[in-house]
PDB file of C-alpha atoms and ligand atoms in Angstrom:
ATOM      1  CA  MET A 929      -8.745  10.174   3.644  1.00 48.00           C
ATOM      2  CA  THR A 930      -8.992  11.932   0.272  1.00 56.00           C
ATOM      3  CA  ARG A 931      -6.278  14.550  -0.116  1.00 60.00           C
ATOM      4  CA  PRO A 932      -7.353  18.021  -1.258  1.00 66.00           C
ATOM      5  CA  PRO A 933      -6.117  18.857  -4.748  1.00 68.00           C
ATOM      6  CA  GLU A 934      -3.222  21.305  -4.949  1.00 64.00           C
ATOM      7  CA  ALA A 935      -4.096  24.962  -5.317  1.00 63.00           C
ATOM      8  CA  VAL A 936      -3.850  25.922  -8.989  1.00 63.00           C
ATOM      9  CA  GLN A 937      -3.859  29.678  -8.805  1.00 70.00           C
ATOM     10  CA  ARG A 938      -1.647  32.400  -7.337  1.00 75.00           C
ATOM     11  CA  TRP A 939      -3.463  35.697  -6.951  1.00 72.00           C
ATOM     12  CA  SER A 940      -2.121  39.194  -7.440  1.00 79.00           C
ATOM     13  CA  ALA A 941      -4.229  41.609  -5.385  1.00 81.00           C
ATOM     14  CA  SER A 942      -3.647  44.477  -7.832  1.00 79.00           C
ATOM     15  CA  ASP A 943      -4.553  42.386 -10.928  1.00 79.00           C
ATOM     16  CA  TYR A 944      -7.625  41.094  -9.158  1.00 72.00           C
ATOM     17  CA  ALA A 945      -8.738  44.587  -8.125  1.00 76.00           C
ATOM     18  CA  LYS A 946      -8.323  45.798 -11.717  1.00 76.00           C
ATOM     19  CA  ASN A 947      -9.489  42.837 -13.830  1.00 76.00           C
ATOM     20  CA  GLY A 948     -11.820  41.050 -11.404  1.00 72.00           C
ATOM     21  CA  ARG A 949     -13.865  44.022 -10.275  1.00 76.00           C
ATOM     22  CA  PHE A 950     -16.966  42.504 -11.902  1.00 77.00           C
ATOM     23  CA  VAL A 951     -16.820  39.597  -9.417  1.00 75.00           C
ATOM     24  CA  PRO A 952     -18.240  41.453  -6.378  1.00 74.00           C
ATOM     25  CA  GLU A 953     -20.073  43.996  -8.559  1.00 80.00           C
ATOM     26  CA  LEU A 954     -22.278  41.276 -10.065  1.00 81.00           C
ATOM     27  CA  ALA A 955     -23.003  39.452  -6.822  1.00 90.00           C
ATOM     28  CA  GLY A 956     -26.259  41.283  -6.050  1.00 93.00           C
ATOM     29  CA  ALA A 957     -28.549  38.310  -6.681  1.00 95.00           C
ATOM     30  CA  VAL A 958     -26.643  35.823  -4.539  1.00 97.00           C
ATOM     31  CA  PHE A 959     -26.137  38.424  -1.814  1.00 97.00           C
ATOM     32  CA  ALA A 960     -29.915  38.990  -1.781  1.00 96.00           C
ATOM     33  CA  MET A 961     -30.408  35.218  -1.432  1.00 97.00           C
ATOM     34  CA  LEU A 962     -28.087  35.199   1.584  1.00 98.00           C
ATOM     35  CA  ALA A 963     -30.031  38.096   3.187  1.00 97.00           C
ATOM     36  CA  PRO A 964     -27.642  38.455   6.154  1.00 97.00           C
ATOM     37  CA  LYS A 965     -29.284  39.567   9.379  1.00 97.00           C
ATOM     38  CA  PRO A 966     -27.876  41.517  12.341  1.00 97.00           C
ATOM     39  CA  GLY A 967     -26.358  39.202  14.923  1.00 96.00           C
ATOM     40  CA  GLU A 968     -25.957  36.211  12.613  1.00 98.00           C
ATOM     41  CA  CYS A 969     -22.633  34.405  12.469  1.00 98.00           C
ATOM     42  CA  ILE A 970     -21.579  33.975   8.831  1.00 98.00           C
ATOM     43  CA  LEU A 971     -18.596  32.310   7.172  1.00 98.00           C
ATOM     44  CA  ASP A 972     -17.498  33.824   3.841  1.00 98.00           C
ATOM     45  CA  LEU A 973     -15.790  30.919   2.053  1.00 98.00           C
ATOM     46  CA  GLY A 974     -13.232  32.138  -0.495  1.00 97.00           C
ATOM     47  CA  CYS A 975     -13.523  35.732   0.704  1.00 97.00           C
ATOM     48  CA  GLY A 976     -10.658  37.020  -1.477  1.00 95.00           C
ATOM     49  CA  ASP A 977      -9.948  40.679  -0.772  1.00 94.00           C
ATOM     50  CA  GLY A 978     -13.035  40.908   1.453  1.00 96.00           C
ATOM     51  CA  THR A 979     -15.263  43.152  -0.689  1.00 95.00           C
ATOM     52  CA  LEU A 980     -18.381  41.088   0.017  1.00 96.00           C
ATOM     53  CA  THR A 981     -17.239  40.168   3.539  1.00 97.00           C
ATOM     54  CA  ALA A 982     -17.400  43.900   4.281  1.00 97.00           C
ATOM     55  CA  GLU A 983     -20.938  44.073   2.893  1.00 96.00           C
ATOM     56  CA  ILE A 984     -22.014  41.163   5.100  1.00 97.00           C
ATOM     57  CA  ARG A 985     -20.519  42.972   8.082  1.00 97.00           C
ATOM     58  CA  ALA A 986     -22.277  46.195   7.053  1.00 97.00           C
ATOM     59  CA  ALA A 987     -25.569  44.280   7.225  1.00 97.00           C
ATOM     60  CA  GLY A 988     -24.879  43.751  10.940  1.00 97.00           C
ATOM     61  CA  ALA A 989     -23.707  40.131  10.858  1.00 98.00           C
ATOM     62  CA  ASP A 990     -20.639  38.784  12.572  1.00 98.00           C
ATOM     63  CA  VAL A 991     -18.564  37.520   9.644  1.00 98.00           C
ATOM     64  CA  LEU A 992     -15.362  35.524   9.297  1.00 98.00           C
ATOM     65  CA  GLY A 993     -13.704  35.335   5.874  1.00 98.00           C
ATOM     66  CA  VAL A 994     -11.480  32.432   4.841  1.00 98.00           C
ATOM     67  CA  ASP A 995      -9.272  32.129   1.781  1.00 97.00           C
ATOM     68  CA  LEU A 996      -6.063  30.423   0.656  1.00 96.00           C
ATOM     69  CA  SER A 997      -4.406  33.508  -0.806  1.00 94.00           C
ATOM     70  CA  ASP A 998      -2.107  35.335   1.622  1.00 96.00           C
ATOM     71  CA  GLU A 999      -2.014  38.315  -0.725  1.00 94.00           C
ATOM     72  CA  LEU A1000      -5.796  38.731  -0.903  1.00 95.00           C
ATOM     73  CA  LEU A1001      -6.175  38.070   2.844  1.00 97.00           C
ATOM     74  CA  ALA A1002      -3.709  40.886   3.547  1.00 97.00           C
ATOM     75  CA  VAL A1003      -5.955  43.294   1.624  1.00 96.00           C
ATOM     76  CA  ALA A1004      -9.014  42.063   3.549  1.00 97.00           C
ATOM     77  CA  ARG A1005      -7.169  42.580   6.846  1.00 98.00           C
ATOM     78  CA  MET A1006      -6.341  46.149   5.856  1.00 97.00           C
ATOM     79  CA  LYS A1007     -10.097  46.707   5.638  1.00 97.00           C
ATOM     80  CA  GLY A1008     -10.329  45.664   9.307  1.00 98.00           C
ATOM     81  CA  LEU A1009     -12.111  42.399   8.528  1.00 98.00           C
ATOM     82  CA  ALA A1010     -11.803  39.181  10.537  1.00 98.00           C
ATOM     83  CA  VAL A1011     -10.206  36.708   8.145  1.00 98.00           C
ATOM     84  CA  GLN A1012      -8.000  33.640   8.334  1.00 98.00           C
ATOM     85  CA  LYS A1013      -6.154  31.369   5.951  1.00 98.00           C
ATOM     86  CA  ALA A1014      -7.997  28.113   5.332  1.00 97.00           C
ATOM     87  CA  ASP A1015      -8.379  25.577   2.550  1.00 97.00           C
ATOM     88  CA  GLY A1016     -12.050  25.134   1.665  1.00 98.00           C
ATOM     89  CA  HIS A1017     -11.374  21.397   1.365  1.00 97.00           C
ATOM     90  CA  ALA A1018     -10.373  21.153   5.012  1.00 97.00           C
ATOM     91  CA  LEU A1019     -12.636  23.458   7.044  1.00 98.00           C
ATOM     92  CA  ASP A1020     -12.397  22.582  10.724  1.00 97.00           C
ATOM     93  CA  PHE A1021     -15.319  24.543  12.199  1.00 98.00           C
ATOM     94  CA  VAL A1022     -18.005  22.646  14.091  1.00 98.00           C
ATOM     95  CA  GLN A1023     -21.580  24.013  14.236  1.00 98.00           C
ATOM     96  CA  GLU A1024     -20.397  27.613  14.520  1.00 98.00           C
ATOM     97  CA  PHE A1025     -22.258  29.416  11.744  1.00 98.00           C
ATOM     98  CA  ASP A1026     -25.839  30.370  10.885  1.00 98.00           C
ATOM     99  CA  ALA A1027     -24.838  30.613   7.236  1.00 98.00           C
ATOM    100  CA  VAL A1028     -21.939  29.857   4.916  1.00 98.00           C
ATOM    101  CA  PHE A1029     -21.691  32.156   1.894  1.00 98.00           C
ATOM    102  CA  SER A1030     -19.475  31.759  -1.161  1.00 98.00           C
ATOM    103  CA  ASN A1031     -19.171  33.861  -4.307  1.00 97.00           C
ATOM    104  CA  ALA A1032     -17.006  32.949  -7.319  1.00 95.00           C
ATOM    105  CA  ALA A1033     -14.762  30.630  -5.325  1.00 96.00           C
ATOM    106  CA  LEU A1034     -16.211  27.107  -5.333  1.00 97.00           C
ATOM    107  CA  HIS A1035     -15.112  26.462  -8.948  1.00 96.00           C
ATOM    108  CA  TRP A1036     -11.493  26.569  -7.733  1.00 93.00           C
ATOM    109  CA  MET A1037     -12.161  23.781  -5.194  1.00 95.00           C
ATOM    110  CA  ARG A1038     -11.974  20.614  -7.213  1.00 94.00           C
ATOM    111  CA  ALA A1039     -12.949  18.084  -4.548  1.00 96.00           C
ATOM    112  CA  PRO A1040     -16.496  19.303  -3.821  1.00 98.00           C
ATOM    113  CA  ASP A1041     -17.315  16.361  -1.528  1.00 98.00           C
ATOM    114  CA  LEU A1042     -14.644  17.562   0.910  1.00 98.00           C
ATOM    115  CA  VAL A1043     -15.837  21.168   0.663  1.00 98.00           C
ATOM    116  CA  ILE A1044     -19.530  20.438   1.205  1.00 98.00           C
ATOM    117  CA  ALA A1045     -18.779  18.033   4.076  1.00 98.00           C
ATOM    118  CA  GLY A1046     -16.780  20.814   5.788  1.00 98.00           C
ATOM    119  CA  VAL A1047     -19.546  23.357   5.191  1.00 98.00           C
ATOM    120  CA  ALA A1048     -22.165  20.972   6.635  1.00 98.00           C
ATOM    121  CA  ARG A1049     -19.957  20.480   9.712  1.00 98.00           C
ATOM    122  CA  ALA A1050     -19.421  24.230  10.122  1.00 98.00           C
ATOM    123  CA  LEU A1051     -23.144  25.042  10.066  1.00 98.00           C
ATOM    124  CA  LYS A1052     -25.578  24.901  12.941  1.00 98.00           C
ATOM    125  CA  PRO A1053     -28.577  22.623  12.264  1.00 97.00           C
ATOM    126  CA  LYS A1054     -30.920  24.425   9.840  1.00 98.00           C
ATOM    127  CA  GLY A1055     -28.038  26.711   8.863  1.00 98.00           C
ATOM    128  CA  ARG A1056     -27.942  27.814   5.240  1.00 98.00           C
ATOM    129  CA  PHE A1057     -25.356  27.427   2.497  1.00 98.00           C
ATOM    130  CA  VAL A1058     -25.776  30.080  -0.167  1.00 98.00           C
ATOM    131  CA  GLY A1059     -23.469  30.567  -3.094  1.00 98.00           C
ATOM    132  CA  GLU A1060     -22.700  31.264  -6.696  1.00 98.00           C
ATOM    133  CA  PHE A1061     -19.877  29.999  -8.869  1.00 98.00           C
ATOM    134  CA  GLY A1062     -19.143  28.812 -12.390  1.00 97.00           C
ATOM    135  CA  GLY A1063     -21.651  26.220 -13.572  1.00 98.00           C
ATOM    136  CA  HIS A1064     -21.675  23.757 -16.445  1.00 97.00           C
ATOM    137  CA  GLY A1065     -20.745  25.535 -19.698  1.00 97.00           C
ATOM    138  CA  ASN A1066     -19.021  28.413 -17.884  1.00 97.00           C
ATOM    139  CA  VAL A1067     -16.342  30.118 -20.011  1.00 97.00           C
ATOM    140  CA  ALA A1068     -16.741  27.350 -22.618  1.00 96.00           C
ATOM    141  CA  ALA A1069     -15.310  29.433 -25.459  1.00 97.00           C
ATOM    142  CA  ILE A1070     -12.426  30.712 -23.312  1.00 96.00           C
ATOM    143  CA  ALA A1071     -11.564  27.192 -22.110  1.00 95.00           C
ATOM    144  CA  SER A1072     -11.679  25.850 -25.695  1.00 95.00           C
ATOM    145  CA  ALA A1073      -9.290  28.566 -26.872  1.00 96.00           C
ATOM    146  CA  MET A1074      -6.895  27.732 -24.021  1.00 95.00           C
ATOM    147  CA  ARG A1075      -7.128  24.026 -24.912  1.00 94.00           C
ATOM    148  CA  ALA A1076      -6.296  24.780 -28.549  1.00 95.00           C
ATOM    149  CA  VAL A1077      -3.315  26.949 -27.577  1.00 96.00           C
ATOM    150  CA  GLY A1078      -2.125  24.320 -25.086  1.00 94.00           C
ATOM    151  CA  ALA A1079      -2.379  21.528 -27.681  1.00 94.00           C
ATOM    152  CA  LYS A1080      -0.439  23.570 -30.251  1.00 95.00           C
ATOM    153  CA  ARG A1081       2.322  24.551 -27.823  1.00 94.00           C
ATOM    154  CA  GLY A1082       2.603  21.281 -25.878  1.00 93.00           C
ATOM    155  CA  GLY A1083       1.300  22.821 -22.656  1.00 88.00           C
ATOM    156  CA  ASP A1084       0.442  20.870 -19.506  1.00 90.00           C
ATOM    157  CA  PRO A1085      -3.149  19.595 -19.971  1.00 84.00           C
ATOM    158  CA  ALA A1086      -3.694  19.851 -16.188  1.00 85.00           C
ATOM    159  CA  LYS A1087      -3.264  23.624 -16.446  1.00 86.00           C
ATOM    160  CA  VAL A1088      -6.056  24.072 -18.964  1.00 83.00           C
ATOM    161  CA  ALA A1089      -9.404  24.844 -17.392  1.00 79.00           C
ATOM    162  CA  PRO A1090      -8.547  23.512 -13.918  1.00 83.00           C
ATOM    163  CA  TRP A1091     -12.035  24.333 -12.654  1.00 91.00           C
ATOM    164  CA  PHE A1092     -15.124  22.566 -11.319  1.00 96.00           C
ATOM    165  CA  PHE A1093     -18.218  23.635 -13.279  1.00 97.00           C
ATOM    166  CA  PRO A1094     -21.033  21.221 -12.328  1.00 98.00           C
ATOM    167  CA  THR A1095     -24.555  20.827 -13.653  1.00 98.00           C
ATOM    168  CA  VAL A1096     -27.570  21.590 -11.479  1.00 98.00           C
ATOM    169  CA  GLU A1097     -28.193  17.850 -11.080  1.00 98.00           C
ATOM    170  CA  GLU A1098     -24.607  17.138 -10.049  1.00 98.00           C
ATOM    171  CA  TYR A1099     -24.343  19.918  -7.473  1.00 98.00           C
ATOM    172  CA  GLY A1100     -27.889  19.467  -6.142  1.00 98.00           C
ATOM    173  CA  GLY A1101     -27.122  15.750  -5.702  1.00 98.00           C
ATOM    174  CA  LEU A1102     -23.886  16.497  -3.835  1.00 98.00           C
ATOM    175  CA  LEU A1103     -25.690  18.886  -1.472  1.00 98.00           C
ATOM    176  CA  GLU A1104     -28.392  16.326  -0.729  1.00 98.00           C
ATOM    177  CA  ALA A1105     -25.832  13.574  -0.193  1.00 98.00           C
ATOM    178  CA  HIS A1106     -24.248  15.735   2.506  1.00 98.00           C
ATOM    179  CA  GLY A1107     -27.472  16.335   4.417  1.00 98.00           C
ATOM    180  CA  PHE A1108     -28.799  19.522   2.810  1.00 98.00           C
ATOM    181  CA  THR A1109     -32.269  20.320   1.566  1.00 98.00           C
ATOM    182  CA  VAL A1110     -31.877  22.297  -1.644  1.00 98.00           C
ATOM    183  CA  ARG A1111     -34.123  25.376  -1.680  1.00 98.00           C
ATOM    184  CA  GLU A1112     -32.960  26.829  -5.000  1.00 98.00           C
ATOM    185  CA  VAL A1113     -30.442  25.783  -7.606  1.00 98.00           C
ATOM    186  CA  ALA A1114     -30.185  27.113 -11.156  1.00 98.00           C
ATOM    187  CA  LEU A1115     -27.758  27.712 -13.999  1.00 98.00           C
ATOM    188  CA  VAL A1116     -27.824  31.379 -14.962  1.00 97.00           C
ATOM    189  CA  PRO A1117     -26.121  32.508 -18.193  1.00 96.00           C
ATOM    190  CA  ARG A1118     -24.452  35.823 -17.413  1.00 94.00           C
ATOM    191  CA  PRO A1119     -22.462  37.274 -20.313  1.00 95.00           C
ATOM    192  CA  THR A1120     -20.065  39.633 -18.547  1.00 94.00           C
ATOM    193  CA  PRO A1121     -18.694  42.800 -20.189  1.00 95.00           C
ATOM    194  CA  LEU A1122     -14.969  43.024 -19.519  1.00 95.00           C
ATOM    195  CA  LYS A1123     -13.961  46.621 -18.876  1.00 91.00           C
ATOM    196  CA  THR A1124     -10.270  45.696 -19.001  1.00 91.00           C
ATOM    197  CA  GLY A1125     -10.598  43.430 -22.022  1.00 96.00           C
ATOM    198  CA  MET A1126     -10.048  39.719 -22.561  1.00 97.00           C
ATOM    199  CA  ASP A1127      -6.291  40.004 -22.025  1.00 95.00           C
ATOM    200  CA  GLY A1128      -7.026  41.248 -18.490  1.00 94.00           C
ATOM    201  CA  TRP A1129      -9.324  38.272 -17.870  1.00 93.00           C
ATOM    202  CA  LEU A1130      -6.828  35.758 -19.277  1.00 95.00           C
ATOM    203  CA  MET A1131      -3.886  37.193 -17.353  1.00 91.00           C
ATOM    204  CA  THR A1132      -5.816  37.198 -14.077  1.00 89.00           C
ATOM    205  CA  PHE A1133      -7.936  34.033 -14.219  1.00 88.00           C
ATOM    206  CA  GLY A1134      -5.846  31.993 -16.664  1.00 90.00           C
ATOM    207  CA  GLN A1135      -2.540  33.017 -15.143  1.00 89.00           C
ATOM    208  CA  SER A1136      -1.385  29.512 -14.175  1.00 88.00           C
ATOM    209  CA  PHE A1137      -1.964  28.356 -17.758  1.00 93.00           C
ATOM    210  CA  PHE A1138      -0.078  31.191 -19.504  1.00 94.00           C
ATOM    211  CA  ASP A1139       2.739  31.303 -16.932  1.00 93.00           C
ATOM    212  CA  GLN A1140       3.874  27.807 -17.939  1.00 94.00           C
ATOM    213  CA  PHE A1141       5.291  29.329 -21.161  1.00 96.00           C
ATOM    214  CA  PRO A1142       8.497  31.367 -20.811  1.00 95.00           C
ATOM    215  CA  GLU A1143       8.613  34.676 -22.695  1.00 96.00           C
ATOM    216  CA  PRO A1144       8.341  35.363 -25.597  1.00 97.00           C
ATOM    217  CA  ASP A1145       6.092  32.264 -25.885  1.00 96.00           C
ATOM    218  CA  ARG A1146       3.813  33.505 -23.119  1.00 96.00           C
ATOM    219  CA  THR A1147       2.871  36.661 -25.038  1.00 96.00           C
ATOM    220  CA  ALA A1148       2.514  34.658 -28.258  1.00 97.00           C
ATOM    221  CA  ALA A1149       0.201  32.145 -26.491  1.00 97.00           C
ATOM    222  CA  LEU A1150      -1.899  34.983 -25.102  1.00 97.00           C
ATOM    223  CA  ASN A1151      -2.233  36.571 -28.554  1.00 97.00           C
ATOM    224  CA  GLU A1152      -3.214  33.223 -30.092  1.00 98.00           C
ATOM    225  CA  ALA A1153      -5.976  32.817 -27.511  1.00 97.00           C
ATOM    226  CA  LEU A1154      -7.195  36.368 -28.187  1.00 98.00           C
ATOM    227  CA  ASP A1155      -7.257  35.710 -31.945  1.00 98.00           C
ATOM    228  CA  LEU A1156      -9.310  32.540 -31.420  1.00 98.00           C
ATOM    229  CA  LEU A1157     -11.763  34.316 -29.135  1.00 98.00           C
ATOM    230  CA  ARG A1158     -12.176  37.601 -31.031  1.00 98.00           C
ATOM    231  CA  PRO A1159     -14.820  36.386 -33.546  1.00 97.00           C
ATOM    232  CA  SER A1160     -17.166  35.129 -30.815  1.00 96.00           C
ATOM    233  CA  LEU A1161     -16.506  37.338 -27.772  1.00 98.00           C
ATOM    234  CA  CYS A1162     -15.436  40.733 -29.137  1.00 98.00           C
ATOM    235  CA  ASP A1163     -17.882  43.110 -30.824  1.00 97.00           C
ATOM    236  CA  SER A1164     -17.228  45.487 -33.718  1.00 97.00           C
ATOM    237  CA  GLN A1165     -16.363  48.276 -31.247  1.00 96.00           C
ATOM    238  CA  GLY A1166     -13.617  46.161 -29.651  1.00 97.00           C
ATOM    239  CA  ARG A1167     -15.668  45.433 -26.501  1.00 97.00           C
ATOM    240  CA  TRP A1168     -15.083  42.011 -24.960  1.00 98.00           C
ATOM    241  CA  THR A1169     -17.606  39.855 -23.125  1.00 97.00           C
ATOM    242  CA  ALA A1170     -16.834  36.724 -21.081  1.00 96.00           C
ATOM    243  CA  ASP A1171     -19.189  33.766 -21.581  1.00 95.00           C
ATOM    244  CA  HIS A1172     -19.970  33.266 -17.912  1.00 96.00           C
ATOM    245  CA  VAL A1173     -22.627  30.825 -16.695  1.00 97.00           C
ATOM    246  CA  ARG A1174     -23.265  30.893 -12.952  1.00 97.00           C
ATOM    247  CA  LEU A1175     -24.587  28.117 -10.756  1.00 98.00           C
ATOM    248  CA  ARG A1176     -26.544  29.845  -7.992  1.00 98.00           C
ATOM    249  CA  PHE A1177     -27.934  27.904  -5.045  1.00 98.00           C
ATOM    250  CA  SER A1178     -29.392  28.071  -1.586  1.00 98.00           C
ATOM    251  CA  ALA A1179     -29.588  25.010   0.665  1.00 98.00           C
ATOM    252  CA  GLU A1180     -30.434  24.332   4.293  1.00 98.00           C
ATOM    253  CA  ARG A1181     -28.604  21.896   6.527  1.00 98.00           C
ATOM    254  CA  ASN A1182     -30.995  19.286   7.827  1.00 97.00           C
ATOM    255  CA  ALA A1183     -31.537  19.413  11.590  1.00 92.00           C
TER     256      ALA A1183
HETATM  257  C1  BEZ B1448     -15.595  32.674 -13.246  1.00 58.27           C
HETATM  258  O1  BEZ B1448     -15.802  33.539 -12.378  1.00 58.27           O
HETATM  259  O2  BEZ B1448     -16.509  32.245 -13.941  1.00 58.27           O
HETATM  260  C2  BEZ B1448     -14.252  32.145 -13.445  1.00 58.27           C
HETATM  261  C3  BEZ B1448     -13.215  32.668 -12.764  1.00 58.27           C
HETATM  262  C4  BEZ B1448     -11.985  32.152 -12.957  1.00 58.27           C
HETATM  263  C5  BEZ B1448     -11.772  31.125 -13.812  1.00 58.27           C
HETATM  264  C6  BEZ B1448     -12.821  30.603 -14.492  1.00 58.27           C
HETATM  265  C7  BEZ B1448     -14.047  31.111 -14.310  1.00 58.27           C
END
């Protein structure tokens, strides 16, 4: 059996709340595609601190959140949500859910065959899999800057851009191969204003990359990345934008 890849990221709940606030705030379109209904049983895959899990519950559905981060799960539990620790590569639910939802999490799961097989198993026949995550070209400028800094400083290449950002064809093909009918799948460019700046983004989402350098090299590496990115992602007023591209999809498990 294929082994799931090792988790690449440790999450700090406070950093995430401060620098990743845009993640649930910009999830309106995918949430509308999920359209949770009262009484439905829904799995929130990669629920993080449970912000969207709570919205699914507020819509009247019975929702279980799963995530790998103990720290984020603790925050979700404090909100009174039903959550449990689980690796998205090894879901062990069998025909329990009407829908599986995932926002901004699937790009961290680098063996998508294992993930989609587990989602298919977890869904009832005709159940839906609805999600959004980084698609092909996501954070291309940011990843290139990290690659350049890593090459200059002799960083671990495995720590640069350790994400899965597929094309529409690749992800649609994976869904079909696992017994789904794809209803919608699209790449959506979504330049994202960063209220806490690019350093906040890099320290939160690129943490495993920058943490490989002991201080003072870590701060120097961060400043080098910022200098590389400033001409393309920072405007004349000092406002930063992340070059996000989302892959948004809705698929139905075949009966
Ligand atoms: C994203 O939401 O696009 C993203 C998050 C973390 C790392 C890379 C991309």
